[in-house]
């Protein structure tokens, strides 16, 4: 039996800004844009299954963000451990130069993760322009 959950509806629900000051008069995206007429019309047709799927997706995204924030904190903590040993004005490459092999491996792992989002945003904005 095919799924009755429409991904486009689930996506709209996940993008809904429930804290927008004008939410009582019309729905808004989390980036501040008002929903179009077509989006509003589609949103009014959501099913309980689609609402459940959207809530699950929102929870997954929140957990992913928490994990990413923890990794960013660990990345900063790792660097600060070495900056504390270096003179004022030192840069990341100075800290990397004195890292243990184990910390360097962790630095490489975390750097790839914590910069991925920024890299994707940069590429989306500037590549192909």
mmCIF file with all atom_site columns, C-alpha atoms in Angstrom:
data_model
loop_
_atom_site.group_PDB
_atom_site.id
_atom_site.type_symbol
_atom_site.label_atom_id
_atom_site.label_alt_id
_atom_site.label_comp_id
_atom_site.label_asym_id
_atom_site.label_entity_id
_atom_site.label_seq_id
_atom_site.pdbx_PDB_ins_code
_atom_site.Cartn_x
_atom_site.Cartn_y
_atom_site.Cartn_z
_atom_site.occupancy
_atom_site.B_iso_or_equiv
_atom_site.pdbx_formal_charge
_atom_site.auth_seq_id
_atom_site.auth_comp_id
_atom_site.auth_asym_id
_atom_site.auth_atom_id
_atom_site.pdbx_PDB_model_num
ATOM 1   C CA . UNK A 1 1   ? 0.000  0.000  0.000   1.00 0.00 ? 1   UNK A CA 1
ATOM 2   C CA . UNK A 1 2   ? 1.483  3.389  -0.949  1.00 0.00 ? 2   UNK A CA 1
ATOM 3   C CA . UNK A 1 3   ? 2.219  5.926  1.780   1.00 0.00 ? 3   UNK A CA 1
ATOM 4   C CA . UNK A 1 4   ? -0.424 8.567  2.384   1.00 0.00 ? 4   UNK A CA 1
ATOM 5   C CA . UNK A 1 5   ? 2.252  10.967 3.648   1.00 0.00 ? 5   UNK A CA 1
ATOM 6   C CA . UNK A 1 6   ? 3.014  13.733 1.161   1.00 0.00 ? 6   UNK A CA 1
ATOM 7   C CA . UNK A 1 7   ? 6.621  14.872 1.565   1.00 0.00 ? 7   UNK A CA 1
ATOM 8   C CA . UNK A 1 8   ? 5.841  18.386 0.325   1.00 0.00 ? 8   UNK A CA 1
ATOM 9   C CA . UNK A 1 9   ? 3.266  18.801 3.104   1.00 0.00 ? 9   UNK A CA 1
ATOM 10  C CA . UNK A 1 10  ? 5.635  17.440 5.738   1.00 0.00 ? 10  UNK A CA 1
ATOM 11  C CA . UNK A 1 11  ? 8.272  19.909 4.531   1.00 0.00 ? 11  UNK A CA 1
ATOM 12  C CA . UNK A 1 12  ? 5.840  22.832 4.790   1.00 0.00 ? 12  UNK A CA 1
ATOM 13  C CA . UNK A 1 13  ? 4.922  21.870 8.341   1.00 0.00 ? 13  UNK A CA 1
ATOM 14  C CA . UNK A 1 14  ? 8.613  21.694 9.321   1.00 0.00 ? 14  UNK A CA 1
ATOM 15  C CA . UNK A 1 15  ? 9.222  25.162 7.864   1.00 0.00 ? 15  UNK A CA 1
ATOM 16  C CA . UNK A 1 16  ? 6.315  26.782 9.726   1.00 0.00 ? 16  UNK A CA 1
ATOM 17  C CA . UNK A 1 17  ? 7.366  29.578 12.115  1.00 0.00 ? 17  UNK A CA 1
ATOM 18  C CA . UNK A 1 18  ? 5.022  29.202 15.059  1.00 0.00 ? 18  UNK A CA 1
ATOM 19  C CA . UNK A 1 19  ? 6.664  32.140 16.862  1.00 0.00 ? 19  UNK A CA 1
ATOM 20  C CA . UNK A 1 20  ? 6.139  34.734 14.134  1.00 0.00 ? 20  UNK A CA 1
ATOM 21  C CA . UNK A 1 21  ? 4.317  37.785 15.564  1.00 0.00 ? 21  UNK A CA 1
ATOM 22  C CA . UNK A 1 22  ? 1.749  37.714 12.740  1.00 0.00 ? 22  UNK A CA 1
ATOM 23  C CA . UNK A 1 23  ? 1.107  33.931 12.907  1.00 0.00 ? 23  UNK A CA 1
ATOM 24  C CA . UNK A 1 24  ? -2.575 34.470 13.819  1.00 0.00 ? 24  UNK A CA 1
ATOM 25  C CA . UNK A 1 25  ? -3.318 36.096 10.455  1.00 0.00 ? 25  UNK A CA 1
ATOM 26  C CA . UNK A 1 26  ? -1.169 33.984 8.122   1.00 0.00 ? 26  UNK A CA 1
ATOM 27  C CA . UNK A 1 27  ? 1.558  31.334 8.224   1.00 0.00 ? 27  UNK A CA 1
ATOM 28  C CA . UNK A 1 28  ? 5.223  32.250 7.780   1.00 0.00 ? 28  UNK A CA 1
ATOM 29  C CA . UNK A 1 29  ? 8.366  30.328 6.951   1.00 0.00 ? 29  UNK A CA 1
ATOM 30  C CA . UNK A 1 30  ? 11.078 30.250 9.616   1.00 0.00 ? 30  UNK A CA 1
ATOM 31  C CA . UNK A 1 31  ? 13.121 32.602 7.416   1.00 0.00 ? 31  UNK A CA 1
ATOM 32  C CA . UNK A 1 32  ? 10.375 35.253 7.717   1.00 0.00 ? 32  UNK A CA 1
ATOM 33  C CA . UNK A 1 33  ? 8.750  34.851 4.300   1.00 0.00 ? 33  UNK A CA 1
ATOM 34  C CA . UNK A 1 34  ? 4.974  34.509 4.301   1.00 0.00 ? 34  UNK A CA 1
ATOM 35  C CA . UNK A 1 35  ? 3.600  31.310 2.842   1.00 0.00 ? 35  UNK A CA 1
ATOM 36  C CA . UNK A 1 36  ? 2.246  31.712 -0.666  1.00 0.00 ? 36  UNK A CA 1
ATOM 37  C CA . UNK A 1 37  ? -1.440 31.138 -1.338  1.00 0.00 ? 37  UNK A CA 1
ATOM 38  C CA . UNK A 1 38  ? -0.613 27.711 -2.823  1.00 0.00 ? 38  UNK A CA 1
ATOM 39  C CA . UNK A 1 39  ? 1.465  26.797 0.245   1.00 0.00 ? 39  UNK A CA 1
ATOM 40  C CA . UNK A 1 40  ? -1.310 27.935 2.599   1.00 0.00 ? 40  UNK A CA 1
ATOM 41  C CA . UNK A 1 41  ? -3.872 25.934 0.652   1.00 0.00 ? 41  UNK A CA 1
ATOM 42  C CA . UNK A 1 42  ? -1.675 22.841 0.777   1.00 0.00 ? 42  UNK A CA 1
ATOM 43  C CA . UNK A 1 43  ? -0.907 23.319 4.462   1.00 0.00 ? 43  UNK A CA 1
ATOM 44  C CA . UNK A 1 44  ? -4.611 23.308 5.336   1.00 0.00 ? 44  UNK A CA 1
ATOM 45  C CA . UNK A 1 45  ? -4.909 19.771 3.934   1.00 0.00 ? 45  UNK A CA 1
ATOM 46  C CA . UNK A 1 46  ? -2.352 18.088 6.200   1.00 0.00 ? 46  UNK A CA 1
ATOM 47  C CA . UNK A 1 47  ? -3.296 14.720 7.677   1.00 0.00 ? 47  UNK A CA 1
ATOM 48  C CA . UNK A 1 48  ? -2.537 13.399 11.165  1.00 0.00 ? 48  UNK A CA 1
ATOM 49  C CA . UNK A 1 49  ? 0.089  11.110 9.605   1.00 0.00 ? 49  UNK A CA 1
ATOM 50  C CA . UNK A 1 50  ? 1.788  14.087 7.948   1.00 0.00 ? 50  UNK A CA 1
ATOM 51  C CA . UNK A 1 51  ? 1.756  16.023 11.219  1.00 0.00 ? 51  UNK A CA 1
ATOM 52  C CA . UNK A 1 52  ? 3.342  13.032 12.970  1.00 0.00 ? 52  UNK A CA 1
ATOM 53  C CA . UNK A 1 53  ? 5.997  12.744 10.258  1.00 0.00 ? 53  UNK A CA 1
ATOM 54  C CA . UNK A 1 54  ? 6.757  16.475 10.508  1.00 0.00 ? 54  UNK A CA 1
ATOM 55  C CA . UNK A 1 55  ? 7.114  16.297 14.294  1.00 0.00 ? 55  UNK A CA 1
ATOM 56  C CA . UNK A 1 56  ? 9.495  13.344 13.914  1.00 0.00 ? 56  UNK A CA 1
ATOM 57  C CA . UNK A 1 57  ? 11.534 15.283 11.333  1.00 0.00 ? 57  UNK A CA 1
ATOM 58  C CA . UNK A 1 58  ? 11.680 18.364 13.560  1.00 0.00 ? 58  UNK A CA 1
ATOM 59  C CA . UNK A 1 59  ? 12.925 16.184 16.437  1.00 0.00 ? 59  UNK A CA 1
ATOM 60  C CA . UNK A 1 60  ? 15.597 14.629 14.199  1.00 0.00 ? 60  UNK A CA 1
ATOM 61  C CA . UNK A 1 61  ? 16.758 18.060 13.060  1.00 0.00 ? 61  UNK A CA 1
ATOM 62  C CA . UNK A 1 62  ? 16.894 19.308 16.662  1.00 0.00 ? 62  UNK A CA 1
ATOM 63  C CA . UNK A 1 63  ? 18.949 16.281 17.721  1.00 0.00 ? 63  UNK A CA 1
ATOM 64  C CA . UNK A 1 64  ? 21.280 16.749 14.754  1.00 0.00 ? 64  UNK A CA 1
ATOM 65  C CA . UNK A 1 65  ? 21.740 20.420 15.719  1.00 0.00 ? 65  UNK A CA 1
ATOM 66  C CA . UNK A 1 66  ? 22.481 19.482 19.353  1.00 0.00 ? 66  UNK A CA 1
ATOM 67  C CA . UNK A 1 67  ? 25.099 16.968 18.200  1.00 0.00 ? 67  UNK A CA 1
ATOM 68  C CA . UNK A 1 68  ? 26.641 19.505 15.828  1.00 0.00 ? 68  UNK A CA 1
ATOM 69  C CA . UNK A 1 69  ? 26.768 22.123 18.597  1.00 0.00 ? 69  UNK A CA 1
ATOM 70  C CA . UNK A 1 70  ? 28.508 19.619 20.884  1.00 0.00 ? 70  UNK A CA 1
ATOM 71  C CA . UNK A 1 71  ? 31.087 18.893 18.175  1.00 0.00 ? 71  UNK A CA 1
ATOM 72  C CA . UNK A 1 72  ? 31.674 22.604 17.625  1.00 0.00 ? 72  UNK A CA 1
ATOM 73  C CA . UNK A 1 73  ? 32.243 23.028 21.359  1.00 0.00 ? 73  UNK A CA 1
ATOM 74  C CA . UNK A 1 74  ? 34.657 20.070 21.380  1.00 0.00 ? 74  UNK A CA 1
ATOM 75  C CA . UNK A 1 75  ? 36.516 21.589 18.411  1.00 0.00 ? 75  UNK A CA 1
ATOM 76  C CA . UNK A 1 76  ? 36.918 24.933 20.189  1.00 0.00 ? 76  UNK A CA 1
ATOM 77  C CA . UNK A 1 77  ? 37.937 23.205 23.439  1.00 0.00 ? 77  UNK A CA 1
ATOM 78  C CA . UNK A 1 78  ? 40.584 21.206 21.593  1.00 0.00 ? 78  UNK A CA 1
ATOM 79  C CA . UNK A 1 79  ? 42.051 24.313 19.983  1.00 0.00 ? 79  UNK A CA 1
ATOM 80  C CA . UNK A 1 80  ? 41.932 26.319 23.216  1.00 0.00 ? 80  UNK A CA 1
ATOM 81  C CA . UNK A 1 81  ? 43.909 23.576 24.969  1.00 0.00 ? 81  UNK A CA 1
ATOM 82  C CA . UNK A 1 82  ? 46.787 24.377 22.619  1.00 0.00 ? 82  UNK A CA 1
ATOM 83  C CA . UNK A 1 83  ? 46.267 28.136 22.368  1.00 0.00 ? 83  UNK A CA 1
ATOM 84  C CA . UNK A 1 84  ? 46.758 28.254 26.140  1.00 0.00 ? 84  UNK A CA 1
ATOM 85  C CA . UNK A 1 85  ? 50.322 27.039 25.520  1.00 0.00 ? 85  UNK A CA 1
ATOM 86  C CA . UNK A 1 86  ? 51.044 29.540 22.741  1.00 0.00 ? 86  UNK A CA 1
ATOM 87  C CA . UNK A 1 87  ? 51.873 33.260 22.771  1.00 0.00 ? 87  UNK A CA 1
ATOM 88  C CA . UNK A 1 88  ? 49.200 35.853 22.097  1.00 0.00 ? 88  UNK A CA 1
ATOM 89  C CA . UNK A 1 89  ? 48.593 36.350 18.377  1.00 0.00 ? 89  UNK A CA 1
ATOM 90  C CA . UNK A 1 90  ? 49.035 32.677 17.494  1.00 0.00 ? 90  UNK A CA 1
ATOM 91  C CA . UNK A 1 91  ? 46.871 31.181 14.774  1.00 0.00 ? 91  UNK A CA 1
ATOM 92  C CA . UNK A 1 92  ? 45.264 27.781 14.256  1.00 0.00 ? 92  UNK A CA 1
ATOM 93  C CA . UNK A 1 93  ? 48.219 26.441 12.291  1.00 0.00 ? 93  UNK A CA 1
ATOM 94  C CA . UNK A 1 94  ? 50.451 27.193 15.311  1.00 0.00 ? 94  UNK A CA 1
ATOM 95  C CA . UNK A 1 95  ? 48.179 25.130 17.528  1.00 0.00 ? 95  UNK A CA 1
ATOM 96  C CA . UNK A 1 96  ? 48.066 22.312 14.975  1.00 0.00 ? 96  UNK A CA 1
ATOM 97  C CA . UNK A 1 97  ? 51.880 22.262 14.837  1.00 0.00 ? 97  UNK A CA 1
ATOM 98  C CA . UNK A 1 98  ? 52.138 21.314 18.518  1.00 0.00 ? 98  UNK A CA 1
ATOM 99  C CA . UNK A 1 99  ? 49.216 18.857 18.717  1.00 0.00 ? 99  UNK A CA 1
ATOM 100 C CA . UNK A 1 100 ? 49.731 15.257 19.669  1.00 0.00 ? 100 UNK A CA 1
ATOM 101 C CA . UNK A 1 101 ? 48.979 12.725 16.954  1.00 0.00 ? 101 UNK A CA 1
ATOM 102 C CA . UNK A 1 102 ? 45.791 11.735 18.772  1.00 0.00 ? 102 UNK A CA 1
ATOM 103 C CA . UNK A 1 103 ? 44.588 15.335 19.101  1.00 0.00 ? 103 UNK A CA 1
ATOM 104 C CA . UNK A 1 104 ? 45.509 16.066 15.491  1.00 0.00 ? 104 UNK A CA 1
ATOM 105 C CA . UNK A 1 105 ? 43.378 13.109 14.344  1.00 0.00 ? 105 UNK A CA 1
ATOM 106 C CA . UNK A 1 106 ? 40.484 14.468 16.422  1.00 0.00 ? 106 UNK A CA 1
ATOM 107 C CA . UNK A 1 107 ? 41.081 17.975 15.030  1.00 0.00 ? 107 UNK A CA 1
ATOM 108 C CA . UNK A 1 108 ? 40.887 16.638 11.468  1.00 0.00 ? 108 UNK A CA 1
ATOM 109 C CA . UNK A 1 109 ? 37.709 14.691 12.224  1.00 0.00 ? 109 UNK A CA 1
ATOM 110 C CA . UNK A 1 110 ? 35.985 17.621 13.922  1.00 0.00 ? 110 UNK A CA 1
ATOM 111 C CA . UNK A 1 111 ? 37.153 20.234 11.404  1.00 0.00 ? 111 UNK A CA 1
ATOM 112 C CA . UNK A 1 112 ? 35.506 18.353 8.578   1.00 0.00 ? 112 UNK A CA 1
ATOM 113 C CA . UNK A 1 113 ? 32.231 18.104 10.473  1.00 0.00 ? 113 UNK A CA 1
ATOM 114 C CA . UNK A 1 114 ? 31.984 21.601 11.956  1.00 0.00 ? 114 UNK A CA 1
ATOM 115 C CA . UNK A 1 115 ? 32.910 23.356 8.717   1.00 0.00 ? 115 UNK A CA 1
ATOM 116 C CA . UNK A 1 116 ? 30.667 21.258 6.457   1.00 0.00 ? 116 UNK A CA 1
ATOM 117 C CA . UNK A 1 117 ? 27.592 23.450 6.915   1.00 0.00 ? 117 UNK A CA 1
ATOM 118 C CA . UNK A 1 118 ? 29.564 26.637 6.242   1.00 0.00 ? 118 UNK A CA 1
ATOM 119 C CA . UNK A 1 119 ? 31.162 25.036 3.189   1.00 0.00 ? 119 UNK A CA 1
ATOM 120 C CA . UNK A 1 120 ? 27.786 24.034 1.781   1.00 0.00 ? 120 UNK A CA 1
ATOM 121 C CA . UNK A 1 121 ? 26.403 27.527 2.362   1.00 0.00 ? 121 UNK A CA 1
ATOM 122 C CA . UNK A 1 122 ? 29.457 29.100 0.715   1.00 0.00 ? 122 UNK A CA 1
ATOM 123 C CA . UNK A 1 123 ? 29.197 26.809 -2.286  1.00 0.00 ? 123 UNK A CA 1
ATOM 124 C CA . UNK A 1 124 ? 25.478 27.475 -2.643  1.00 0.00 ? 124 UNK A CA 1
ATOM 125 C CA . UNK A 1 125 ? 26.051 31.225 -2.573  1.00 0.00 ? 125 UNK A CA 1
ATOM 126 C CA . UNK A 1 126 ? 29.180 31.578 -4.678  1.00 0.00 ? 126 UNK A CA 1
ATOM 127 C CA . UNK A 1 127 ? 29.739 28.598 -6.946  1.00 0.00 ? 127 UNK A CA 1
ATOM 128 C CA . UNK A 1 128 ? 28.304 28.855 -10.408 1.00 0.00 ? 128 UNK A CA 1
ATOM 129 C CA . UNK A 1 129 ? 27.758 32.607 -10.045 1.00 0.00 ? 129 UNK A CA 1
#
